[in-house]
mmCIF file of C-alpha atoms and ligand atoms in Angstrom:
data_model
loop_
_atom_site.group_PDB
_atom_site.id
_atom_site.type_symbol
_atom_site.label_atom_id
_atom_site.label_comp_id
_atom_site.label_asym_id
_atom_site.label_seq_id
_atom_site.Cartn_x
_atom_site.Cartn_y
_atom_site.Cartn_z
ATOM 1 C CA ALA U 1 0.000 0.000 0.000
ATOM 2 C CA SER U 2 2.840 2.419 0.806
ATOM 3 C CA LEU U 3 4.430 1.832 -2.617
ATOM 4 C CA CYS U 4 1.203 2.652 -4.292
ATOM 5 C CA PHE U 5 0.923 5.811 -2.217
ATOM 6 C CA ALA U 6 4.449 6.869 -3.230
ATOM 7 C CA ALA U 7 3.601 6.327 -6.893
ATOM 8 C CA LEU U 8 0.488 8.418 -6.530
ATOM 9 C CA THR U 9 2.403 11.219 -4.856
ATOM 10 C CA LEU U 10 4.916 11.236 -7.681
ATOM 11 C CA LEU U 11 2.170 11.416 -10.234
ATOM 12 C CA ALA U 12 0.558 14.256 -8.383
ATOM 13 C CA LEU U 13 3.854 16.169 -8.277
ATOM 14 C CA ALA U 14 4.470 15.579 -11.971
ATOM 15 C CA GLY U 15 1.006 16.853 -12.711
ATOM 16 C CA PHE U 16 1.631 19.970 -10.643
ATOM 17 C CA SER U 17 4.854 20.940 -12.357
ATOM 18 C CA GLU U 18 3.195 20.738 -15.747
ATOM 19 C CA ALA U 19 0.447 23.001 -14.515
ATOM 20 C CA VAL U 20 2.845 25.922 -13.904
ATOM 21 C CA ASP U 21 2.083 28.498 -16.541
ATOM 22 C CA ARG U 22 5.393 30.129 -17.463
ATOM 23 C CA GLY U 23 3.525 32.902 -19.204
ATOM 24 C CA LYS U 24 2.477 34.242 -15.798
ATOM 25 C CA PHE U 25 6.066 35.033 -14.784
ATOM 26 C CA LYS U 26 7.631 38.224 -15.982
ATOM 27 C CA SER U 27 11.063 37.963 -17.589
ATOM 28 C CA CYS U 28 13.472 40.649 -18.814
ATOM 29 C CA THR U 29 11.911 40.653 -22.281
ATOM 30 C CA HIS U 30 8.622 41.846 -20.731
ATOM 31 C CA SER U 31 10.185 44.863 -19.047
ATOM 32 C CA GLY U 32 11.304 47.908 -20.999
ATOM 33 C CA PHE U 33 13.416 49.030 -18.019
ATOM 34 C CA CYS U 34 15.297 45.726 -17.869
ATOM 35 C CA LYS U 35 15.795 45.627 -21.627
ATOM 36 C CA ARG U 36 17.091 49.187 -21.799
ATOM 37 C CA HIS U 37 19.606 48.563 -19.032
ATOM 38 C CA ARG U 38 20.835 45.239 -20.425
ATOM 39 C CA ALA U 39 21.178 46.778 -23.877
ATOM 40 C CA GLN U 40 23.668 49.381 -22.596
ATOM 41 C CA LYS U 41 26.981 48.402 -24.194
ATOM 42 C CA GLU U 42 28.788 51.739 -24.527
ATOM 43 C CA PRO U 43 30.322 53.505 -21.492
ATOM 44 C CA THR U 44 27.859 56.023 -20.043
ATOM 45 C CA GLY U 45 30.655 58.452 -19.151
ATOM 46 C CA TYR U 46 29.981 59.155 -15.469
ATOM 47 C CA GLU U 47 32.640 61.054 -13.548
ATOM 48 C CA VAL U 48 32.980 62.555 -10.084
ATOM 49 C CA VAL U 49 32.754 66.355 -10.122
ATOM 50 C CA ALA U 50 36.127 67.259 -8.596
ATOM 51 C CA ASP U 51 35.105 70.171 -6.412
ATOM 52 C CA SER U 52 32.000 68.375 -5.144
ATOM 53 C CA ILE U 53 33.891 65.931 -2.911
ATOM 54 C CA SER U 54 33.419 66.319 0.814
ATOM 55 C CA LEU U 55 34.340 64.034 3.665
ATOM 56 C CA ASN U 56 32.881 63.686 7.105
ATOM 57 C CA ASN U 57 33.715 61.233 9.935
ATOM 58 C CA THR U 58 32.231 58.214 8.234
ATOM 59 C CA ALA U 59 31.599 58.974 4.579
ATOM 60 C CA VAL U 60 32.613 60.479 1.271
ATOM 61 C CA ASN U 61 29.908 62.544 -0.391
ATOM 62 C CA ALA U 62 30.156 63.766 -3.985
ATOM 63 C CA VAL U 63 28.287 64.582 -7.184
ATOM 64 C CA LEU U 64 28.425 62.445 -10.327
ATOM 65 C CA ARG U 65 27.790 63.743 -13.794
ATOM 66 C CA SER U 66 27.750 62.363 -17.282
ATOM 67 C CA LYS U 67 27.770 64.364 -20.504
ATOM 68 C CA GLU U 68 25.736 61.648 -22.088
ATOM 69 C CA ALA U 69 23.082 61.316 -19.403
ATOM 70 C CA GLY U 70 22.798 65.035 -18.687
ATOM 71 C CA ASN U 71 21.494 65.092 -15.130
ATOM 72 C CA LYS U 72 23.603 64.964 -12.008
ATOM 73 C CA LEU U 73 23.531 62.327 -9.308
ATOM 74 C CA LYS U 74 24.578 62.434 -5.682
ATOM 75 C CA LEU U 75 26.865 59.739 -4.384
ATOM 76 C CA SER U 76 27.582 58.735 -0.831
ATOM 77 C CA VAL U 77 30.019 56.036 0.218
ATOM 78 C CA VAL U 78 29.666 55.200 3.891
ATOM 79 C CA THR U 79 31.800 52.794 5.931
ATOM 80 C CA MET U 80 29.771 50.754 8.429
ATOM 81 C CA GLU U 81 30.470 49.185 11.838
ATOM 82 C CA ASP U 82 29.719 45.697 10.522
ATOM 83 C CA SER U 83 32.620 45.940 8.013
ATOM 84 C CA THR U 84 30.384 46.704 5.076
ATOM 85 C CA VAL U 85 30.323 49.718 2.774
ATOM 86 C CA ARG U 86 27.099 51.395 1.748
ATOM 87 C CA ILE U 87 27.065 53.038 -1.671
ATOM 88 C CA HIS U 88 24.098 55.232 -2.337
ATOM 89 C CA ILE U 89 23.349 56.951 -5.656
ATOM 90 C CA ASP U 90 20.262 59.089 -6.137
ATOM 91 C CA ASP U 91 18.927 62.123 -8.008
ATOM 92 C CA GLU U 92 20.947 65.167 -7.007
ATOM 93 C CA SER U 93 17.927 67.426 -6.686
ATOM 94 C CA GLU U 94 17.049 68.627 -3.186
ATOM 95 C CA ASN U 95 13.397 68.617 -4.233
ATOM 96 C CA PRO U 96 12.913 65.503 -6.363
ATOM 97 C CA ILE U 97 9.598 65.000 -8.180
ATOM 98 C CA LYS U 98 9.108 62.028 -5.885
ATOM 99 C CA PRO U 99 11.488 60.678 -3.220
ATOM 100 C CA ARG U 100 12.754 57.231 -4.141
ATOM 101 C CA PHE U 101 11.669 54.230 -2.113
ATOM 102 C CA GLN U 102 14.174 53.367 0.617
ATOM 103 C CA PRO U 103 13.789 49.986 2.317
ATOM 104 C CA VAL U 104 14.574 51.335 5.795
ATOM 105 C CA ASP U 105 12.256 48.885 7.567
ATOM 106 C CA VAL U 106 14.483 45.924 6.601
ATOM 107 C CA PHE U 107 16.685 46.888 9.554
ATOM 108 C CA ASP U 108 14.709 45.790 12.573
ATOM 109 C CA GLU U 109 17.130 47.406 15.010
ATOM 110 C CA GLY U 110 17.137 50.742 13.233
ATOM 111 C CA GLN U 111 19.744 51.994 10.802
ATOM 112 C CA PRO U 112 23.100 50.163 10.935
ATOM 113 C CA ARG U 113 25.844 52.142 12.672
ATOM 114 C CA GLN U 114 28.471 53.980 10.680
ATOM 115 C CA GLN U 115 32.171 53.387 11.263
ATOM 116 C CA LYS U 116 34.672 56.210 11.626
ATOM 117 C CA ILE U 117 37.171 56.554 8.776
ATOM 118 C CA LYS U 118 40.703 55.951 10.077
ATOM 119 C CA LYS U 119 42.651 57.709 7.343
ATOM 120 C CA HIS U 120 42.068 59.258 3.945
ATOM 121 C CA ASP U 121 44.159 60.289 1.025
ATOM 122 C CA GLN U 122 43.414 62.220 -2.149
ATOM 123 C CA ASP U 123 45.300 62.629 -5.409
ATOM 124 C CA GLU U 124 44.426 64.014 -8.843
ATOM 125 C CA ASN U 125 42.091 61.249 -9.852
ATOM 126 C CA SER U 126 41.123 59.334 -6.726
ATOM 127 C CA ILE U 127 40.195 59.500 -3.103
ATOM 128 C CA THR U 128 41.047 56.639 -0.748
ATOM 129 C CA VAL U 129 39.588 55.921 2.671
ATOM 130 C CA MET U 130 40.867 53.330 5.117
ATOM 131 C CA THR U 131 38.938 51.844 7.995
ATOM 132 C CA LYS U 132 40.313 50.630 11.292
ATOM 133 C CA ASP U 133 39.221 47.053 10.539
ATOM 134 C CA GLY U 134 41.536 46.824 7.503
ATOM 135 C CA HIS U 135 39.340 47.791 4.547
ATOM 136 C CA LYS U 136 40.165 50.282 1.867
ATOM 137 C CA VAL U 137 37.800 52.025 -0.541
ATOM 138 C CA VAL U 138 39.192 53.848 -3.575
ATOM 139 C CA ILE U 139 36.888 56.162 -5.509
ATOM 140 C CA PHE U 140 38.217 57.031 -8.969
ATOM 141 C CA MET U 141 36.929 60.237 -10.471
ATOM 142 C CA ILE U 142 37.345 59.970 -14.284
ATOM 143 C CA PRO U 143 35.895 57.581 -15.203
ATOM 144 C CA PHE U 144 33.888 56.969 -12.041
ATOM 145 C CA ARG U 145 34.699 53.648 -10.396
ATOM 146 C CA ILE U 146 34.883 52.316 -6.849
ATOM 147 C CA ASP U 147 37.326 49.575 -5.847
ATOM 148 C CA ILE U 148 36.957 47.904 -2.444
ATOM 149 C CA TYR U 149 39.881 46.120 -0.799
ATOM 150 C CA SER U 150 39.872 43.872 2.206
ATOM 151 C CA ASN U 151 43.342 43.357 3.705
ATOM 152 C CA ASN U 152 44.841 44.604 0.410
ATOM 153 C CA ARG U 153 42.927 42.137 -1.757
ATOM 154 C CA ILE U 154 40.404 43.601 -4.136
ATOM 155 C CA VAL U 155 36.956 42.201 -3.312
ATOM 156 C CA ALA U 156 34.692 44.337 -5.480
ATOM 157 C CA SER U 157 34.925 46.844 -8.295
ATOM 158 C CA ILE U 158 31.881 48.961 -8.987
ATOM 159 C CA ASN U 159 31.217 50.485 -12.409
ATOM 160 C CA SER U 160 34.392 48.879 -13.784
ATOM 161 C CA LYS U 161 32.676 48.498 -17.145
ATOM 162 C CA GLU U 162 31.399 52.086 -17.007
ATOM 163 C CA LEU U 163 27.818 51.019 -17.645
ATOM 164 C CA LEU U 164 26.174 52.898 -14.772
ATOM 165 C CA LYS U 165 22.764 53.938 -16.076
ATOM 166 C CA PHE U 166 20.231 55.925 -14.122
ATOM 167 C CA GLU U 167 16.743 56.911 -15.183
ATOM 168 C CA HIS U 168 15.573 60.139 -13.620
ATOM 169 C CA TYR U 169 12.009 60.774 -12.658
ATOM 170 C CA ARG U 170 10.505 63.367 -14.898
ATOM 171 C CA ARG U 171 7.346 64.894 -16.213
ATOM 172 C CA GLY U 172 6.591 65.230 -19.888
ATOM 173 C CA ARG U 173 6.858 62.612 -22.556
ATOM 174 C CA LYS U 174 9.302 62.475 -25.447
ATOM 175 C CA PRO U 175 7.599 59.701 -27.389
ATOM 176 C CA LYS U 176 10.331 59.293 -29.999
ATOM 177 C CA LYS U 177 13.149 59.052 -27.475
ATOM 178 C CA ASP U 178 11.543 57.334 -24.518
ATOM 179 C CA GLY U 179 11.117 53.887 -26.006
ATOM 180 C CA GLU U 180 8.875 51.026 -25.157
ATOM 181 C CA GLY U 181 7.423 50.633 -21.674
ATOM 182 C CA PHE U 182 8.677 53.988 -20.404
ATOM 183 C CA TRP U 183 5.394 55.385 -19.118
ATOM 184 C CA GLU U 184 3.178 52.335 -19.020
ATOM 185 C CA GLU U 185 3.521 48.649 -19.632
ATOM 186 C CA ASP U 186 1.134 45.728 -20.059
ATOM 187 C CA PHE U 187 1.713 42.249 -18.779
ATOM 188 C CA GLY U 188 -0.959 39.608 -19.105
ATOM 189 C CA GLU U 189 -4.148 41.179 -17.830
ATOM 190 C CA SER U 190 -2.530 43.980 -15.904
ATOM 191 C CA ARG U 191 -1.322 47.404 -16.884
ATOM 192 C CA ASP U 192 1.514 49.032 -14.973
ATOM 193 C CA LEU U 193 1.297 52.834 -14.990
ATOM 194 C CA LYS U 194 4.470 54.797 -14.311
ATOM 195 C CA PRO U 195 3.539 58.418 -13.806
ATOM 196 C CA TRP U 196 7.155 59.471 -13.162
ATOM 197 C CA VAL U 197 8.912 57.138 -15.628
ATOM 198 C CA SER U 198 10.632 53.726 -15.728
HETATM 199 C C1 LIG Y 1 28.228 61.824 6.903
HETATM 200 O O1 LIG Y 1 27.682 61.519 5.627
HETATM 201 C C2 LIG Y 1 26.837 60.372 5.619
HETATM 202 C C3 LIG Y 1 26.449 60.067 4.184
HETATM 203 O O2 LIG Y 1 25.906 61.150 3.521
HETATM 204 C C4 LIG Y 1 25.620 60.647 6.502
HETATM 205 O O3 LIG Y 1 24.781 59.516 6.532
HETATM 206 C C5 LIG Y 1 26.097 60.978 7.905
HETATM 207 O O4 LIG Y 1 24.985 61.325 8.699
HETATM 208 C C6 LIG Y 1 27.099 62.135 7.873
HETATM 209 N N1 LIG Y 1 27.645 62.324 9.201
HETATM 210 C C7 LIG Y 1 27.591 63.475 9.829
HETATM 211 C C8 LIG Y 1 28.222 63.542 11.172
HETATM 212 O O5 LIG Y 1 27.043 64.447 9.325
#
């Protein structure tokens, strides 16, 4: 009897997996945003605006700009107590059309604590900060790139292919330029409206 039961269970499972309708799951080809970002093959030309760099106890703050993309972005690179680095890039505007969503409630004990920078160094094209727990973050200005070292071994390089792409919120359509799925997008039965783009 138990063999028969096992066979039945298997059959039931097989039946279930066939019933999954792949068409109900969104993939990159269904999202204009995803397609636009994956299609980016040429460097986007972001650089750190030299006189925008400022340091405080725990962070480097600066402005990024790209001739190609037009608008400016604000960058903050913050060293954290738990030996991580937080890199934050957002619209530069003090009064954005709409503040971007920030998942602050994922930290159930409040915001993680920032770690004091031990030492910093700046030359013509880069700024380096060192933390007391042996990490080093190098921010290159032209082109913009961030390399992160742990005990002198590189562990991450951000924007090394120079493909940083950022879509600003805006009002006003440019139908010829905006491309597919910029302001609204359909998937199956549902329509996704994007009043501020992307
Ligand atoms: C230093 O800058 C970081 C990142 O912008 C910010 O979160 C932090 O509050 C600043 N610290 C002080 C003391 O202003």
